Amino acid sequence: METALTFRSHCGGQGGAFYVNIIIRTRRATPILTLWNNLKSFQFEMPPRVLLFLLLILGPSLLVAGDPIRHFRCGSTGNFTANSTYEGNLRSILGSFSSSNSSTNGFLYLSSGQSPDKVKGIGLCRGDQTPSDCQACIAKASVEIIQQCPAQKEALVYYEFCSLRYSNQSIYGVLAGGYYYYYWNTKNAPSINQYNQILRDLMYKLKDQAAAGNSTLKFATGSEAGPYFS
């Protein structure tokens, strides 16, 4: 069992925002089990309010070229019309995401235009990605997100290594929830209690290690021997 835990902290005019990635892999040559639970509501015991980006991946690594879309979601805040001011602002920030190499530790927030046509966007990469790999993933997402949601004013697209979200609503430092999907493995652990205990202990250890990182990126990885699946 191998686990990586990443925290990112950013401060802005609306106060700090925290983003968390959690990656869990079990070493086995069996069908992939992926649980990706993104942008769920979460709050630490101290301010500022927290936006949690939670990513759980159980299965072999998928370090392959052309990382496919894992999941996408088109928002419900309305549609824009072709050649409108909103579409122009949206394409402006998507173009900036595609070409920008100025992300801070895998995080980039952009906006374009004025209300009511202002578009806000957030790009987020997994904590173990290099700047070039992060930029490549965000660039890919900026193209494919508009293909999946061609007329919606809000959309999200998830990959294994990054995610991209845009909206006509405020999204920086704002709690969001309800975005998730999962896959499951038909194989069973011989001892679910043993598996859960090993996982729980590893997660608590990595939580402390990651929290001890610097002010903008907190990252930790670790592994423990666990029961094989049957």
Tab-separated table of C-alpha atoms in Angstrom:
chain	number	residue	atom	x	y	z
A	1	MET	CA	0.000	0.000	0.000
A	2	GLU	CA	1.471	3.328	-1.064
A	3	THR	CA	-0.012	6.686	-0.144
A	4	ALA	CA	0.801	10.279	-1.025
A	5	LEU	CA	-0.698	13.274	0.730
A	6	THR	CA	-0.489	16.861	-0.517
A	7	PHE	CA	-1.655	20.117	1.044
A	8	ARG	CA	-1.512	23.464	-0.750
A	9	SER	CA	-2.102	26.792	0.939
A	10	HIS	CA	-2.703	30.088	-0.844
A	11	CYS	CA	-3.530	33.488	0.561
A	12	GLY	CA	-5.535	36.109	-1.280
A	13	GLY	CA	-7.855	39.024	-0.802
A	14	GLN	CA	-10.580	36.714	0.454
A	15	GLY	CA	-8.296	34.992	2.923
A	16	GLY	CA	-6.432	31.737	2.645
A	17	ALA	CA	-7.572	28.748	0.666
A	18	PHE	CA	-6.367	25.205	1.256
A	19	TYR	CA	-6.403	22.369	-1.240
A	20	VAL	CA	-5.727	18.753	-0.373
A	21	ASN	CA	-4.846	15.807	-2.615
A	22	ILE	CA	-4.827	12.293	-1.243
A	23	ILE	CA	-3.582	9.434	-3.404
A	24	ILE	CA	-3.741	5.813	-2.301
A	25	ARG	CA	-2.407	2.895	-4.327
A	26	THR	CA	-2.410	-0.776	-3.476
A	27	ARG	CA	0.331	-2.698	-5.246
A	28	ARG	CA	-1.369	-5.529	-7.133
A	29	ALA	CA	-1.898	-6.677	-10.690
A	30	THR	CA	-5.673	-6.552	-10.554
A	31	PRO	CA	-8.318	-4.313	-12.161
A	32	ILE	CA	-8.112	-0.691	-11.128
A	33	LEU	CA	-10.198	0.635	-8.306
A	34	THR	CA	-10.432	4.389	-8.317
A	35	LEU	CA	-12.235	6.606	-5.890
A	36	TRP	CA	-11.996	10.238	-6.841
A	37	ASN	CA	-13.864	12.517	-4.487
A	38	ASN	CA	-13.204	16.119	-5.477
A	39	LEU	CA	-14.111	19.474	-4.069
A	40	LYS	CA	-15.975	18.164	-1.051
A	41	SER	CA	-16.925	20.489	1.749
A	42	PHE	CA	-14.402	20.499	4.557
A	43	GLN	CA	-13.316	22.880	7.289
A	44	PHE	CA	-10.306	22.860	9.584
A	45	GLU	CA	-10.641	23.757	13.255
A	46	MET	CA	-9.163	27.198	12.606
A	47	PRO	CA	-9.876	29.867	9.971
A	48	PRO	CA	-9.740	30.489	7.070
A	49	ARG	CA	-12.520	28.457	5.530
A	50	VAL	CA	-11.259	25.543	3.580
A	51	LEU	CA	-11.870	24.154	0.128
A	52	LEU	CA	-11.013	20.489	0.046
A	53	PHE	CA	-9.889	18.838	-3.128
A	54	LEU	CA	-9.837	15.147	-2.265
A	55	LEU	CA	-8.414	12.589	-4.625
A	56	LEU	CA	-8.306	8.888	-3.784
A	57	ILE	CA	-6.826	6.492	-6.282
A	58	LEU	CA	-6.560	2.771	-5.514
A	59	GLY	CA	-4.896	0.724	-8.224
A	60	PRO	CA	-1.714	0.546	-10.294
A	61	SER	CA	-0.141	3.740	-11.516
A	62	LEU	CA	-1.452	5.105	-14.802
A	63	LEU	CA	1.596	7.131	-15.753
A	64	VAL	CA	0.805	7.102	-19.455
A	65	ALA	CA	0.973	9.737	-22.139
A	66	GLY	CA	-2.306	11.433	-22.958
A	67	ASP	CA	-3.867	11.107	-19.523
A	68	PRO	CA	-7.556	10.526	-20.329
A	69	ILE	CA	-10.438	12.363	-18.712
A	70	ARG	CA	-11.475	10.585	-15.534
A	71	HIS	CA	-14.653	12.558	-15.022
A	72	PHE	CA	-16.308	15.807	-16.024
A	73	ARG	CA	-19.292	17.752	-14.807
A	74	CYS	CA	-21.165	20.539	-16.537
A	75	GLY	CA	-22.610	23.077	-14.116
A	76	SER	CA	-26.184	24.211	-13.605
A	77	THR	CA	-25.667	27.983	-13.407
A	78	GLY	CA	-26.897	28.536	-16.958
A	79	ASN	CA	-25.666	28.542	-20.537
A	80	PHE	CA	-23.934	31.207	-22.596
A	81	THR	CA	-24.702	32.051	-26.214
A	82	ALA	CA	-22.261	31.749	-29.072
A	83	ASN	CA	-20.052	34.798	-29.682
A	84	SER	CA	-21.239	36.402	-26.431
A	85	THR	CA	-19.080	38.439	-24.068
A	86	TYR	CA	-19.077	35.525	-21.635
A	87	GLU	CA	-17.766	33.142	-24.267
A	88	GLY	CA	-15.015	35.605	-25.117
A	89	ASN	CA	-13.981	35.870	-21.465
A	90	LEU	CA	-14.104	32.086	-21.074
A	91	ARG	CA	-11.907	31.479	-24.093
A	92	SER	CA	-9.540	34.141	-22.793
A	93	ILE	CA	-8.882	32.354	-19.491
A	94	LEU	CA	-8.781	28.931	-21.149
A	95	GLY	CA	-6.151	30.267	-23.511
A	96	SER	CA	-4.221	31.628	-20.543
A	97	PHE	CA	-4.431	28.273	-18.776
A	98	SER	CA	-3.178	26.577	-21.928
A	99	SER	CA	-0.116	28.801	-22.255
A	100	SER	CA	0.660	29.814	-18.664
A	101	ASN	CA	3.702	28.450	-16.853
A	102	SER	CA	3.282	30.682	-13.806
A	103	SER	CA	1.417	28.291	-11.519
A	104	THR	CA	2.445	28.310	-7.862
A	105	ASN	CA	3.166	24.780	-6.702
A	106	GLY	CA	0.604	23.359	-9.083
A	107	PHE	CA	-2.132	25.933	-8.446
A	108	LEU	CA	-3.355	28.697	-10.753
A	109	TYR	CA	-6.327	31.057	-10.387
A	110	LEU	CA	-7.383	33.284	-13.292
A	111	SER	CA	-10.317	35.564	-14.075
A	112	SER	CA	-11.424	37.592	-17.070
A	113	GLY	CA	-14.059	40.266	-17.703
A	114	GLN	CA	-16.518	42.172	-15.584
A	115	SER	CA	-19.756	41.104	-13.903
A	116	PRO	CA	-22.148	39.682	-15.046
A	117	ASP	CA	-19.882	38.176	-17.711
A	118	LYS	CA	-16.837	37.623	-15.499
A	119	VAL	CA	-15.327	34.131	-15.673
A	120	LYS	CA	-13.191	32.640	-12.895
A	121	GLY	CA	-11.022	29.564	-13.295
A	122	ILE	CA	-8.879	27.311	-11.090
A	123	GLY	CA	-6.272	24.833	-12.278
A	124	LEU	CA	-4.887	22.337	-9.766
A	125	CYS	CA	-2.221	19.656	-10.175
A	126	ARG	CA	-1.291	16.723	-8.010
A	127	GLY	CA	1.491	17.536	-5.601
A	128	ASP	CA	4.046	15.187	-7.128
A	129	GLN	CA	3.846	16.653	-10.640
A	130	THR	CA	6.737	18.595	-12.157
A	131	PRO	CA	5.981	22.143	-13.382
A	132	SER	CA	6.193	21.025	-17.015
A	133	ASP	CA	3.918	18.009	-16.487
A	134	CYS	CA	1.477	20.172	-14.547
A	135	GLN	CA	1.379	22.768	-17.315
A	136	ALA	CA	0.855	20.078	-19.950
A	137	CYS	CA	-2.058	18.555	-18.038
A	138	ILE	CA	-3.732	21.933	-17.453
A	139	ALA	CA	-3.246	22.835	-21.129
A	140	LYS	CA	-4.937	19.583	-22.148
A	141	ALA	CA	-7.775	20.231	-19.710
A	142	SER	CA	-8.320	23.765	-21.032
A	143	VAL	CA	-9.033	22.323	-24.478
A	144	GLU	CA	-11.112	19.315	-23.472
A	145	ILE	CA	-13.282	21.033	-20.870
A	146	ILE	CA	-15.002	23.142	-23.525
A	147	GLN	CA	-15.498	20.037	-25.660
A	148	GLN	CA	-17.297	18.267	-22.825
A	149	CYS	CA	-19.354	21.302	-21.746
A	150	PRO	CA	-19.591	23.478	-24.880
A	151	ALA	CA	-22.184	26.003	-23.662
A	152	GLN	CA	-22.304	25.827	-19.864
A	153	LYS	CA	-21.238	28.762	-17.711
A	154	GLU	CA	-19.665	26.386	-15.210
A	155	ALA	CA	-17.734	23.147	-15.712
A	156	LEU	CA	-15.165	20.856	-14.107
A	157	VAL	CA	-12.911	18.241	-15.650
A	158	TYR	CA	-10.760	15.752	-13.745
A	159	TYR	CA	-7.680	13.807	-14.774
A	160	GLU	CA	-5.384	11.652	-12.679
A	161	PHE	CA	-2.769	14.386	-12.509
A	162	CYS	CA	-4.775	17.629	-12.578
A	163	SER	CA	-8.204	19.226	-12.573
A	164	LEU	CA	-9.645	22.387	-14.093
A	165	ARG	CA	-12.735	24.323	-13.118
A	166	TYR	CA	-14.339	27.510	-14.385
A	167	SER	CA	-17.495	29.317	-13.287
A	168	ASN	CA	-19.446	32.545	-13.430
A	169	GLN	CA	-19.731	32.284	-9.631
A	170	SER	CA	-17.070	33.003	-7.004
A	171	ILE	CA	-14.940	29.877	-6.580
A	172	TYR	CA	-11.674	31.013	-4.959
A	173	GLY	CA	-11.716	30.194	-1.255
A	174	VAL	CA	-15.377	29.149	-1.454
A	175	LEU	CA	-16.477	25.794	-0.080
A	176	ALA	CA	-17.923	23.446	-2.666
A	177	GLY	CA	-19.230	19.920	-2.417
A	178	GLY	CA	-20.979	17.147	-4.240
A	179	TYR	CA	-18.396	16.472	-6.954
A	180	TYR	CA	-17.344	12.854	-6.928
A	181	TYR	CA	-17.196	9.593	-8.820
A	182	TYR	CA	-15.759	6.184	-8.107
A	183	TYR	CA	-14.829	2.819	-9.571
A	184	TRP	CA	-14.530	-0.376	-7.591
A	185	ASN	CA	-12.431	-3.529	-7.788
A	186	THR	CA	-14.245	-6.853	-7.818
A	187	LYS	CA	-11.387	-8.381	-5.820
A	188	ASN	CA	-11.812	-8.604	-2.051
A	189	ALA	CA	-9.321	-7.998	0.732
A	190	PRO	CA	-8.949	-11.151	2.877
A	191	SER	CA	-9.141	-9.017	6.021
A	192	ILE	CA	-10.954	-5.703	5.642
A	193	ASN	CA	-10.294	-4.793	9.280
A	194	GLN	CA	-6.564	-5.310	8.842
A	195	TYR	CA	-6.588	-3.338	5.594
A	196	ASN	CA	-8.494	-0.433	7.128
A	197	GLN	CA	-6.233	-0.321	10.182
A	198	ILE	CA	-3.066	-0.209	8.057
A	199	LEU	CA	-4.596	2.470	5.843
A	200	ARG	CA	-5.770	4.524	8.817
A	201	ASP	CA	-2.376	4.442	10.519
A	202	LEU	CA	-0.587	5.388	7.307
A	203	MET	CA	-2.939	8.281	6.615
A	204	TYR	CA	-2.505	9.742	10.099
A	205	LYS	CA	1.274	9.504	9.767
A	206	LEU	CA	1.282	11.211	6.376
A	207	LYS	CA	-1.119	13.869	7.605
A	208	ASP	CA	1.413	14.981	10.181
A	209	GLN	CA	4.309	14.818	7.723
A	210	ALA	CA	2.491	16.834	5.059
A	211	ALA	CA	1.258	19.428	7.546
A	212	ALA	CA	4.877	20.094	8.516
A	213	GLY	CA	5.712	21.346	5.003
A	214	ASN	CA	6.188	24.943	3.911
A	215	SER	CA	3.482	27.602	3.641
A	216	THR	CA	2.450	26.853	0.043
A	217	LEU	CA	3.051	23.153	-0.554
A	218	LYS	CA	2.872	20.353	1.969
A	219	PHE	CA	3.597	16.918	0.528
A	220	ALA	CA	4.332	13.474	1.939
A	221	THR	CA	4.441	9.920	0.635
A	222	GLY	CA	4.730	6.601	2.394
A	223	SER	CA	4.009	2.904	2.077
A	224	GLU	CA	3.115	-0.006	4.310
A	225	ALA	CA	2.786	-3.724	3.648
A	226	GLY	CA	-0.871	-4.680	3.431
A	227	PRO	CA	-3.041	-7.754	2.772
A	228	TYR	CA	-3.241	-8.954	-0.831
A	229	PHE	CA	-6.547	-8.954	-2.643
A	230	SER	CA	-8.108	-12.255	-3.676
